[in-house]
Amino acid sequence: MKSTDADSREHGPIVNAQKAGGAPRLIALDWGTSSLRAFLLADDAVVLEQRAMDRGILHLPSPGGRKGFEAAFAEAVGRWLGQWPTLPVVASGMVGSAQGWQEVPYVPCPADVRALADHALRLPTPLGKDLWLVPGVRYDPVAGAPDVMRGEEMQIAGALELQPAWAARARVVLPGTHSKWVQVDGGRVTVFATHMTGELYAVLRQHSILGRLMPISAATALPDAGGSAAQAAAFTSGVDAARGSAAGELGHQLFAVRTLGLTGRLATDVLGDYLSGLLIGHELVAGLAASATARSAGAPLLLIGDAALCRRYVDALARFDVRADAVLDNTAPRGLWALARAAGLLPRDSIAPTT
Amino acid sequence: MKSTDADSREHGPIVNAQKAGGAPRLIALDWGTSSLRAFLLADDAVVLEQRAMDRGILHLPSPGGRKGFEAAFAEAVGRWLGQWPTLPVVASGMVGSAQGWQEVPYVPCPADVRALADHALRLPTPLGKDLWLVPGVRYDPVAGAPDVMRGEEMQIAGALELQPAWAARARVVLPGTHSKWVQVDGGRVTVFATHMTGELYAVLRQHSILGRLMPISAATALPDAGGSAAQAAAFTSGVDAARGSAAGELGHQLFAVRTLGLTGRLATDVLGDYLSGLLIGHELVAGLAASATARSAGAPLLLIGDAALCRRYVDALARFDVRADAVLDNTAPRGLWALARAAGLLPRDSIAPTT
């Protein structure tokens, strides 16, 4: 079942984790802005095979639009469907946004997998196969602006599948371009907030005066990811500056990235680490404060995302004397499995636990 | 004395405000990153003539470097010096930075005009005329990162010349790309902080997802600057969101610029105004908190800068129930006059007050 088609846009190893006796049951797509990840799943969400492609909704094959989505879809799952034409196909992420293939309205908080399955949208495709699009989630506070997520809800659903206690109550943090801080209660997403940490880092580094002193080659990295002790120290300094900050101070504290470099107090090749620490630190200040009540009530703190980025959050959390209760890799396949099960898309024999 | 040379890079009207009997005494340059403003001054800092050129240190004539500075200098003051070869010439701003013509080390806080004059650097030029470069100011808090200014110190010195009471004690705010909040005590700059408000606005609008929903043509503007009531309301909403924020929340609140647009709660053509209000509001939260003691001690609040931008700050301050005690236009010429006087560059008869 190993892939043989050479697709130059496909990157990363194709994992063939087929277990003995695991027949394919579901094709699950995590289809975001910049990438498309496709999973062939057996019972209990076991990943038999996966593909990662640079086919996010902003990188569709020519000519883009509906034709682009159709072409990317065929690229991602055509071979699997050729072999197993009866498999159901589900997709989460920006593919269901206003800029996606077909918009699926957000489901309001509190939202659980049941509600998401009830509002999934069935989209016919040229492969003669329907694609089930998962809605995102909207949080509308009594006061203040609304917040939205698309894709993260399946990561969260996957995590809650792993431990019944987490489904009862948890604080879930998904670091990234637009980090999410999510509160879960009784299996439902009840409250969440987006922090633009990753995007702020990228635009400030690439387009502001703060990037001017930074060597182009200097990537931010902690020691366990190949970085130096000086980089780790700069990162920690940034976190500590954020930790001691008052309201409104980020715009001021950012200027320190420049002055610490100008005055030689930080080497230019660690200024990016300081900036990273400062921004992640600010996110933690706000996120930990907002989730303090849930923390007091004993809700565990779960980190889900890229391992190197999660490691930064673990180190930053340590400066606040906070420990993550679990650090999870991509839990989207398991969440999409739960969604398909709730939507009645799986054959009856695959619904029962396999262990 | 009206300028007759047509320089295509020169913009804005050439003001010829010569007063009866006002003989030229000083050529003063406010030489920043993007622009170069040259002033021909008579006694009491009266502006006889001024030129504004797109000849900031990042926009020098070819080939740039020392030759570029020399060419820009000749463009700016050559004609004046041809007519009055004995006039002293002083310059403040980024021209004295590490990226400038010649670096002049920062003077530490507390700094007054006397200290700045003592550390001004005399630079010979090819016109056979020395140029006096004014140092910037550095603030080094006991804890935390250093802060720096170059050019604003002359704006401040000019303001303090206007009212002896202000020199005794004042809070000076200079809105801009890198806004400065400055405390003055006994004629000296004692404490200050930079806020990257203007640059954050520009990079987020041009390079982040927040700009995607904004029409390219929609400029932020308040009603008295040609904007609509809806723009003013969006600006106020942004300020109010900032006013109610806790530490660390900017990265989260910024995402509202997107969600308010996505959900149709704000029209896309006022999202820029909301973003502006949010960022200025955060600056005010931090700046007002940091200067609360000076405020209690009765230090007046002075705004110096572009009139339209200052108007935004006045409106935003009103949401905090704070009134600016004065809004001042460009006070750099008067500050450079004070600097030249302190440096002994003016003939004795021009030192005495003329009124």
XYZ file of C-alpha atoms in Angstrom:
710
model
C 0.000 0.000 0.000
C 3.044 2.213 -0.092
C 2.637 5.196 -2.333
C 4.406 4.990 -5.639
C 3.258 8.168 -7.357
C 5.956 10.812 -7.331
C 4.362 14.145 -6.486
C 6.934 16.911 -6.279
C 4.630 18.966 -4.088
C 4.403 16.230 -1.512
C 6.850 16.494 1.346
C 7.835 14.527 4.390
C 7.958 10.771 4.603
C 4.878 8.806 3.727
C 4.230 6.870 6.872
C 2.965 3.392 6.324
C 1.904 2.323 9.767
C -0.507 -0.385 8.734
C -1.102 -2.769 11.560
C -1.922 -6.396 11.080
C -5.576 -6.769 10.263
C -6.339 -3.055 10.119
C -8.664 -2.547 7.204
C -9.158 1.033 5.939
C -12.365 2.568 7.337
C -12.103 6.322 6.776
C -10.264 8.975 4.800
C -9.710 12.059 6.952
C -8.416 15.425 5.693
C -6.917 18.206 7.766
C -7.103 20.950 5.126
C -5.730 24.276 6.247
C -4.497 27.533 4.787
C -1.058 26.387 3.719
C -1.136 22.597 3.793
C -3.353 19.596 3.255
C -2.812 16.456 5.279
C -4.630 13.293 4.323
C -4.978 10.212 6.527
C -6.117 6.697 5.756
C -7.534 5.374 9.000
C -8.366 1.910 10.329
C -10.474 1.084 13.376
C -9.724 3.088 16.500
C -8.283 5.872 14.299
C -5.101 3.940 13.578
C -3.210 5.776 10.832
C -2.467 3.306 8.031
C -1.000 5.883 5.708
C -0.713 9.636 5.537
C 0.186 12.268 2.997
C 1.234 15.872 3.570
C 0.934 18.192 0.598
C 1.504 21.918 -0.001
C -2.101 22.138 -1.099
C -3.596 24.485 1.463
C -6.494 26.637 0.276
C -4.031 29.382 -0.653
C -1.895 26.955 -2.696
C -4.352 25.167 -4.936
C -3.416 23.745 -8.336
C -4.151 26.043 -11.260
C -6.694 27.450 -12.024
C -7.655 27.611 -8.335
C -11.236 28.112 -7.199
C -13.617 25.152 -7.390
C -11.488 23.452 -10.064
C -8.438 23.888 -7.849
C -10.151 22.285 -4.873
C -11.324 19.412 -7.055
C -7.820 18.830 -8.414
C -6.212 18.957 -4.961
C -8.866 16.583 -3.629
C -8.184 14.104 -6.429
C -4.434 14.379 -5.838
C -4.872 13.720 -2.128
C -7.382 10.858 -2.093
C -7.888 9.647 -5.686
C -5.659 6.631 -5.351
C -7.158 5.575 -2.013
C -10.694 5.930 -3.324
C -9.737 3.976 -6.421
C -8.730 1.111 -4.196
C -11.498 1.461 -1.561
C -14.360 3.324 -3.224
C -16.800 2.921 -0.331
C -14.697 4.719 2.288
C -16.316 7.842 3.730
C -14.278 11.078 3.470
C -14.309 13.893 6.038
C -12.384 17.176 6.086
C -11.831 19.909 8.666
C -10.104 23.286 8.514
C -10.127 26.316 6.253
C -11.533 24.231 3.384
C -14.902 24.970 5.031
C -14.300 28.721 5.358
C -15.655 31.559 3.237
C -12.425 31.301 1.212
C -12.702 27.493 1.075
C -14.359 24.988 -1.220
C -17.750 25.438 0.377
C -18.524 27.528 3.428
C -19.841 25.685 6.467
C -21.286 28.049 9.095
C -19.625 28.052 12.504
C -21.262 26.108 15.326
C -21.589 28.272 18.461
C -20.100 27.390 21.857
C -20.716 25.243 23.784
C -19.934 22.767 21.000
C -19.186 19.053 21.120
C -18.511 16.438 18.444
C -22.208 15.620 18.298
C -23.106 19.217 17.388
C -20.267 19.413 14.865
C -21.411 16.150 13.231
C -24.997 17.408 13.086
C -23.856 20.501 11.197
C -21.311 18.865 8.902
C -22.000 19.682 5.259
C -22.185 17.018 2.560
C -20.436 18.222 -0.585
C -20.642 16.152 -3.814
C -17.306 15.867 -5.637
C -16.388 14.951 -9.234
C -14.917 11.680 -7.993
C -18.524 10.586 -7.438
C -17.882 10.678 -3.734
C -19.331 13.013 -1.119
C -16.967 14.975 1.087
C -18.190 15.762 4.594
C -17.011 19.211 5.638
C -16.718 19.825 9.378
C -17.861 23.230 10.670
C -15.612 25.476 12.753
C -16.596 26.821 16.161
C -17.564 30.359 17.144
C -17.353 31.811 20.628
C -19.460 34.860 21.318
C -18.737 36.416 24.689
C -21.392 38.545 26.372
C -19.038 41.506 26.082
C -16.304 41.887 23.511
C -15.546 40.560 20.054
C -16.417 37.078 18.810
C -13.709 34.473 18.247
C -13.502 31.650 15.736
C -11.579 28.438 15.020
C -11.505 26.087 12.046
C -9.601 22.837 12.286
C -8.517 23.115 15.910
C -11.899 21.710 17.012
C -10.879 18.336 15.529
C -7.481 18.471 17.261
C -9.339 19.063 20.514
C -11.874 16.299 19.829
C -8.998 13.922 19.169
C -7.300 14.806 22.452
C -10.502 14.304 24.438
C -10.800 10.803 22.947
C -7.489 9.854 24.533
C -8.532 10.341 28.161
C -12.103 10.379 29.463
C -10.948 12.660 32.307
C -9.854 15.296 29.793
C -13.258 15.272 28.148
C -14.781 16.036 31.533
C -12.665 19.146 31.971
C -9.501 20.500 30.381
C -7.576 23.564 29.292
C -6.251 22.984 25.778
C -3.555 25.190 24.252
C -2.764 24.911 20.543
C 0.346 27.018 19.804
C 0.761 28.333 16.284
C 0.282 31.215 13.876
C -3.000 31.887 15.645
C -2.691 30.108 18.992
C -5.888 28.954 20.662
C -6.594 28.749 24.389
C -9.604 26.543 24.865
C -11.683 25.491 27.844
C -13.457 22.162 27.743
C -16.254 21.183 30.102
C -18.401 18.068 29.845
C -16.939 17.168 26.455
C -17.798 20.571 25.014
C -15.708 23.540 23.945
C -17.191 26.254 26.167
C -14.812 29.227 25.893
C -11.790 30.024 23.751
C -9.471 32.826 22.708
C -7.130 33.281 19.766
C -3.715 34.901 20.200
C -1.881 36.050 17.057
C 1.494 35.118 18.538
C 2.995 33.247 15.605
C 1.856 35.777 13.033
C 3.108 38.698 15.133
C 6.491 37.007 15.332
C 6.630 36.485 11.588
C 5.538 39.959 10.495
C 7.682 41.754 13.056
C 10.715 39.735 12.100
C 10.210 40.057 8.364
C 8.725 43.509 8.010
C 9.519 45.687 11.048
C 12.638 47.481 12.229
C 13.071 44.675 14.795
C 14.179 42.277 12.082
C 16.871 44.618 10.762
C 19.429 43.735 13.395
C 18.718 40.010 13.117
C 20.910 37.938 10.818
C 18.724 36.422 8.108
C 20.202 33.005 8.809
C 19.517 33.028 12.543
C 16.557 30.780 13.210
C 15.077 30.743 16.675
C 15.832 27.433 18.344
C 16.155 26.094 21.845
C 19.082 23.847 22.797
C 17.071 20.650 22.466
C 16.191 21.742 18.930
C 19.766 22.549 17.958
C 19.891 26.027 19.489
C 22.588 27.383 21.790
C 22.495 28.116 25.501
C 22.609 31.818 24.573
C 19.459 31.392 22.506
C 17.698 29.674 25.385
C 18.787 32.436 27.765
C 17.503 35.128 25.415
C 14.203 33.293 25.053
C 13.893 33.092 28.839
C 14.682 36.813 29.189
C 11.870 37.603 26.789
C 9.442 35.405 28.718
C 10.482 37.025 32.002
C 10.005 40.531 30.598
C 6.486 39.556 29.561
C 5.827 37.942 32.924
C 6.511 41.211 34.691
C 4.499 43.371 32.296
C 1.437 45.467 32.995
C -1.510 46.118 30.681
C -0.690 47.857 27.406
C 3.054 47.320 27.554
C 3.695 45.021 24.598
C 4.156 47.895 22.125
C 6.818 49.314 24.424
C 8.497 46.041 25.321
C 8.908 45.132 21.664
C 11.240 48.094 21.226
C 13.641 46.367 23.626
C 14.391 43.858 20.867
C 16.018 46.782 19.078
C 17.675 48.516 22.030
C 19.117 45.306 23.507
C 20.700 44.682 20.129
C 21.831 48.292 19.605
C 23.518 48.435 22.993
C 25.125 45.025 22.605
C 23.357 43.534 25.626
C 22.053 40.745 23.415
C 23.924 39.285 20.459
C 22.083 39.913 17.206
C 21.751 36.184 16.519
C 19.599 35.678 19.639
C 17.306 38.706 19.194
C 14.765 36.480 17.439
C 14.692 34.201 20.481
C 14.111 37.184 22.763
C 11.237 38.320 20.526
C 9.789 34.809 20.548
C 9.987 34.646 24.344
C 8.396 38.072 24.708
C 5.438 37.219 22.475
C 4.857 33.726 23.880
C 5.226 35.180 27.374
C 2.509 37.744 26.705
C 0.251 34.983 25.427
C 0.849 33.004 28.607
C 0.162 36.006 30.851
C -3.258 36.489 29.271
C -4.058 32.820 28.730
C -3.172 31.710 32.243
C -5.132 34.590 33.769
C -8.193 33.793 31.667
C -8.073 30.115 32.575
C -7.254 30.570 36.265
C -10.692 29.462 37.422
C -10.544 26.271 35.366
C -7.076 25.659 36.734
C -8.299 26.021 40.307
C -11.035 23.522 39.500
C -8.351 21.023 38.560
C -8.608 21.159 34.758
C -5.412 19.706 33.279
C -3.393 21.767 30.787
C -2.888 20.062 27.408
C -0.553 21.305 24.674
C -1.274 20.179 21.115
C 0.922 20.979 18.149
C 4.325 20.960 16.531
C 6.777 19.322 18.930
C 9.480 22.021 18.760
C 6.965 24.811 19.270
C 5.300 22.949 22.156
C 8.742 22.591 23.730
C 9.037 26.414 23.722
C 5.687 26.658 25.462
C 6.707 24.069 28.043
C 9.875 26.052 28.794
C 7.957 29.334 28.928
C 5.265 27.830 31.184
C 8.013 26.709 33.564
C 8.879 30.396 34.140
C 5.316 30.760 35.442
C 5.710 27.626 37.591
C 3.138 25.891 35.436
C 3.531 22.370 34.093
C 1.754 21.043 31.036
C -0.065 17.827 31.936
C 0.374 16.454 28.430
C 2.049 17.434 25.164
C 0.298 15.894 22.190
C 1.257 15.599 18.588
C -1.300 15.876 15.787
C -4.590 14.649 17.227
C -6.694 15.681 14.219
C -7.005 12.144 12.726
C -8.491 10.863 15.963
C -10.829 13.854 16.143
C -11.998 13.323 12.579
C -12.564 9.668 13.446
C -14.773 10.716 16.359
C -16.634 13.108 14.071
C -17.242 10.407 11.459
C -18.450 8.020 14.145
C -20.853 10.636 15.545
C -22.102 11.345 12.019
C -22.855 7.655 11.481
C -20.377 7.399 8.623
C -18.534 4.363 9.980
C -19.738 0.805 9.579
C -21.285 -0.527 12.754
C -18.428 -2.965 13.498
C -15.895 -0.184 13.588
C -17.769 1.831 16.193
C -17.050 -0.505 19.064
C -13.705 -0.070 20.785
C -11.120 -2.372 19.280
C -9.166 -2.845 22.458
C 14.822 85.238 -0.265
C 12.193 83.002 -1.776
C 13.581 79.775 -3.141
C 13.832 79.617 -6.898
C 15.600 76.312 -7.428
C 13.208 73.648 -8.609
C 14.019 70.434 -6.790
C 11.672 67.636 -7.739
C 12.352 65.816 -4.487
C 11.264 68.797 -2.443
C 7.659 68.765 -1.318
C 5.270 70.967 0.578
C 5.133 74.706 0.364
C 8.273 76.681 1.006
C 7.240 78.939 3.821
C 8.699 82.389 3.723
C 7.798 83.799 7.065
C 10.470 86.447 7.224
C 9.564 89.069 9.716
C 10.615 92.658 9.427
C 14.196 93.002 10.570
C 14.764 89.319 11.199
C 18.270 88.568 10.026
C 19.243 84.896 9.565
C 21.161 83.569 12.571
C 21.113 79.766 12.335
C 20.509 76.888 9.956
C 18.790 74.025 11.772
C 18.254 70.524 10.346
C 15.785 67.921 11.575
C 17.262 64.933 9.718
C 15.390 61.707 10.252
C 15.024 58.289 8.699
C 12.710 59.241 5.847
C 12.863 63.018 5.596
C 15.134 66.005 6.027
C 13.693 69.327 7.128
C 15.857 72.420 6.986
C 15.070 75.708 8.720
C 16.568 79.160 8.321
C 16.089 80.837 11.688
C 16.207 84.417 12.913
C 16.398 85.607 16.521
C 14.029 83.905 18.935
C 13.886 80.891 16.603
C 11.638 82.674 14.116
C 11.441 80.527 10.965
C 12.374 82.677 7.974
C 12.275 79.847 5.478
C 12.006 76.075 5.563
C 12.516 73.193 3.208
C 11.196 69.633 3.493
C 12.967 67.035 1.375
C 12.652 63.261 0.927
C 16.303 63.002 1.943
C 16.122 60.962 5.125
C 19.133 58.781 5.881
C 17.458 55.888 4.054
C 16.818 58.049 0.963
C 20.154 59.657 0.213
C 21.227 60.708 -3.286
C 23.317 58.141 -5.110
C 25.837 56.720 -4.280
C 24.670 56.975 -0.643
C 27.084 56.667 2.269
C 29.297 59.655 3.074
C 28.969 61.024 -0.476
C 25.205 60.732 -0.194
C 25.123 62.667 3.071
C 27.374 65.339 1.580
C 25.151 65.695 -1.485
C 21.950 65.882 0.574
C 23.561 68.438 2.884
C 24.568 70.614 -0.086
C 21.069 70.302 -1.547
C 19.495 71.355 1.725
C 21.686 74.246 2.821
C 24.061 75.113 -0.056
C 22.105 78.104 -1.258
C 21.630 79.510 2.244
C 25.308 79.108 3.062
C 26.221 80.725 -0.258
C 24.275 83.786 0.811
C 25.214 83.766 4.534
C 28.449 81.802 4.842
C 28.978 82.536 8.542
C 25.747 80.975 9.800
C 26.249 78.043 12.166
C 24.557 74.759 11.175
C 23.111 72.219 13.636
C 21.352 68.910 12.966
C 19.424 66.442 15.105
C 17.931 63.030 14.391
C 19.040 59.787 12.795
C 21.830 61.606 10.931
C 23.777 61.103 14.182
C 22.975 57.399 14.500
C 25.152 54.396 13.721
C 23.512 54.365 10.272
C 23.935 58.145 9.940
C 26.649 60.443 8.634
C 28.659 60.235 11.836
C 27.622 58.479 15.018
C 27.191 60.664 18.096
C 26.933 58.611 21.292
C 23.710 58.922 23.286
C 23.670 61.187 26.341
C 22.213 59.360 29.366
C 19.176 60.547 31.347
C 18.732 62.884 33.073
C 19.641 65.050 30.076
C 19.066 68.739 29.416
C 19.986 71.039 26.539
C 23.241 71.936 28.304
C 24.360 68.285 28.362
C 23.288 67.767 24.755
C 25.231 70.862 23.677
C 28.310 69.695 25.578
C 28.251 66.401 23.686
C 27.371 67.731 20.247
C 29.848 66.559 17.633
C 31.535 68.933 15.209
C 31.687 67.381 11.744
C 33.650 69.103 8.939
C 31.814 69.149 5.614
C 32.986 69.663 2.014
C 31.181 73.020 1.946
C 33.968 74.239 4.225
C 31.462 74.516 7.009
C 31.217 72.494 10.202
C 27.974 70.699 10.980
C 27.107 70.300 14.655
C 25.441 66.942 15.249
C 23.178 66.709 18.302
C 23.363 63.479 20.331
C 20.268 61.413 21.109
C 19.249 60.442 24.633
C 19.433 57.067 26.329
C 17.345 55.955 29.297
C 18.683 53.063 31.304
C 16.228 51.834 33.909
C 17.523 49.971 36.960
C 15.588 46.934 35.748
C 14.624 46.227 32.161
C 15.860 47.164 28.732
C 17.367 50.535 27.778
C 15.443 52.982 25.620
C 16.684 55.530 23.108
C 15.551 58.592 21.171
C 17.143 60.626 18.387
C 15.522 63.836 17.260
C 12.659 63.899 19.753
C 14.982 65.488 22.335
C 15.015 68.657 20.219
C 11.214 68.623 19.880
C 11.041 68.418 23.663
C 13.637 71.155 24.168
C 11.633 73.377 21.841
C 8.425 72.789 23.778
C 10.090 73.562 27.093
C 11.255 76.908 25.676
C 7.645 77.926 25.150
C 6.581 77.829 28.799
C 8.925 78.012 31.795
C 6.361 76.020 33.803
C 6.659 73.123 31.369
C 10.428 73.056 31.780
C 9.897 72.679 35.526
C 7.766 69.577 35.073
C 5.885 67.989 32.184
C 4.739 64.788 30.549
C 5.496 64.964 26.840
C 3.953 62.547 24.344
C 5.255 62.427 20.771
C 2.950 60.168 18.700
C 4.409 58.493 15.662
C 6.009 55.389 14.188
C 7.834 55.001 17.475
C 5.858 57.103 19.952
C 7.708 58.510 22.934
C 6.334 59.105 26.435
C 8.714 61.430 28.213
C 8.916 62.822 31.716
C 10.588 66.175 32.245
C 11.739 67.447 35.614
C 13.788 70.571 36.233
C 14.397 71.097 32.510
C 15.770 67.586 32.099
C 14.461 64.471 30.385
C 14.452 62.039 33.300
C 12.483 58.999 32.104
C 11.036 57.912 28.787
C 9.541 54.956 26.957
C 9.107 54.149 23.278
C 5.924 52.485 21.992
C 6.007 50.979 18.497
C 2.393 51.956 17.863
C 2.731 53.472 14.396
C 4.979 50.733 13.091
C 2.721 47.995 14.506
C -0.201 49.601 12.698
C 1.687 49.736 9.416
C 3.082 46.199 9.440
C -0.148 44.608 10.641
C -2.157 46.442 8.029
C 0.242 45.745 5.178
C 1.588 42.318 6.025
C -0.755 40.431 8.376
C -4.083 38.683 7.909
C -5.729 41.721 9.543
C -5.161 43.794 6.435
C -6.804 41.241 4.135
C -10.348 42.311 4.895
C -9.492 46.019 4.668
C -10.089 47.784 1.355
C -6.761 49.086 0.072
C -8.263 52.505 -0.448
C -9.671 52.880 3.052
C -7.458 55.273 4.951
C -8.029 55.717 8.644
C -9.449 59.152 9.322
C -11.537 60.848 11.960
C -14.447 63.100 10.989
C -12.461 66.298 11.438
C -9.897 64.867 9.027
C -12.443 63.874 6.402
C -13.452 60.555 7.980
C -16.994 59.349 8.631
C -18.888 59.014 11.879
C -18.602 55.231 11.424
C -14.820 55.550 11.303
C -14.810 57.591 14.487
C -17.079 55.063 16.194
C -14.809 52.173 15.162
C -11.773 54.067 16.430
C -13.515 54.663 19.756
C -14.482 50.976 20.011
C -10.845 50.031 19.571
C -9.753 52.482 22.254
C -12.414 51.178 24.628
C -11.371 47.561 24.058
C -7.804 48.523 24.949
C -9.000 50.489 27.967
C -10.606 47.394 29.419
C -7.698 45.069 28.685
C -5.541 43.151 31.112
C -1.839 42.352 30.795
C -0.841 40.268 27.792
C -4.084 40.705 25.880
C -2.986 42.659 22.805
C -2.146 39.547 20.774
C -5.668 38.283 21.452
C -7.471 41.587 20.979
C -5.848 42.105 17.586
C -7.678 39.035 16.281
C -10.936 40.923 16.857
C -10.034 43.115 13.877
C -10.555 39.970 11.814
C -13.566 38.494 13.594
C -15.478 41.787 13.750
C -15.020 42.032 9.993
C -15.792 38.342 9.320
C -19.023 38.497 11.299
C -20.084 41.805 9.779
C -20.141 43.634 13.106
C -17.792 46.230 11.653
C -17.769 47.329 8.015
C -14.500 46.436 6.337
C -13.747 50.080 5.545
C -13.559 50.975 9.257
C -11.469 47.983 10.410
C -8.324 50.095 10.052
C -9.801 52.680 12.406
C -10.606 49.964 14.949
C -7.020 48.684 14.699
C -5.702 52.228 15.124
C -7.866 52.770 18.200
C -6.823 49.451 19.699
C -3.104 50.158 19.299
C -3.252 53.787 20.432
C -5.461 52.694 23.332
C -2.886 50.146 24.469
C -0.197 52.828 24.302
C -2.337 55.110 26.462
C -3.038 52.379 29.024
C 0.678 51.826 29.553
C 1.763 55.445 29.140
C -0.815 56.886 31.527
C -0.054 54.223 34.133
C 3.681 54.883 33.913
C 3.207 58.632 34.250
C 0.543 58.539 36.963
C 2.881 59.840 39.647
C 3.946 62.801 37.520
C 0.302 63.462 36.770
C -0.566 63.496 40.461
C 2.265 65.957 40.977
C 0.575 68.276 38.503
C 2.799 67.758 35.458
C 0.912 68.965 32.374
C 0.460 66.619 29.405
C 1.873 67.942 26.129
C 1.312 66.376 22.716
C 3.832 67.163 19.987
C 3.526 65.989 16.404
C 1.492 65.751 13.241
C -1.806 67.551 13.796
C -4.095 64.776 12.478
C -2.308 62.120 14.534
C -2.372 64.309 17.650
C -6.117 64.738 17.106
C -6.487 60.925 17.333
C -4.562 60.943 20.599
C -6.730 63.762 21.974
C -9.871 61.785 21.120
C -8.419 58.579 22.587
C -7.292 60.388 25.758
C -10.840 61.676 26.197
C -11.992 58.036 26.597
C -9.668 57.908 29.614
C -11.047 61.235 30.912
C -7.663 62.815 30.278
C -7.185 66.153 28.577
C -4.001 67.228 26.810
C -2.846 70.560 28.216
C -1.311 71.553 24.887
C -1.034 70.200 21.350
C 2.077 71.474 19.630
C 3.200 71.383 16.044
C 6.845 70.898 15.107
C 8.904 72.354 17.939
C 12.250 71.086 16.626
C 13.431 74.450 15.192
C 13.013 76.099 18.586
C 14.795 73.200 20.272
C 17.707 73.387 17.850
C 17.853 77.123 18.506
C 18.136 76.439 22.245
C 20.837 73.874 21.540
C 22.841 76.296 19.400
C 22.510 78.974 22.073
C 23.718 76.566 24.782
C 26.630 75.549 22.560
C 27.685 79.184 22.152
C 27.113 79.087 18.403
C 24.921 82.196 18.267
C 26.260 85.735 18.248
C 25.940 87.356 21.650
C 23.206 89.791 20.551
C 20.906 86.981 19.537
C 21.067 85.280 22.922
C 19.006 87.846 24.763
C 15.241 87.470 24.499
C 13.916 89.613 21.695
C 10.569 90.299 23.300
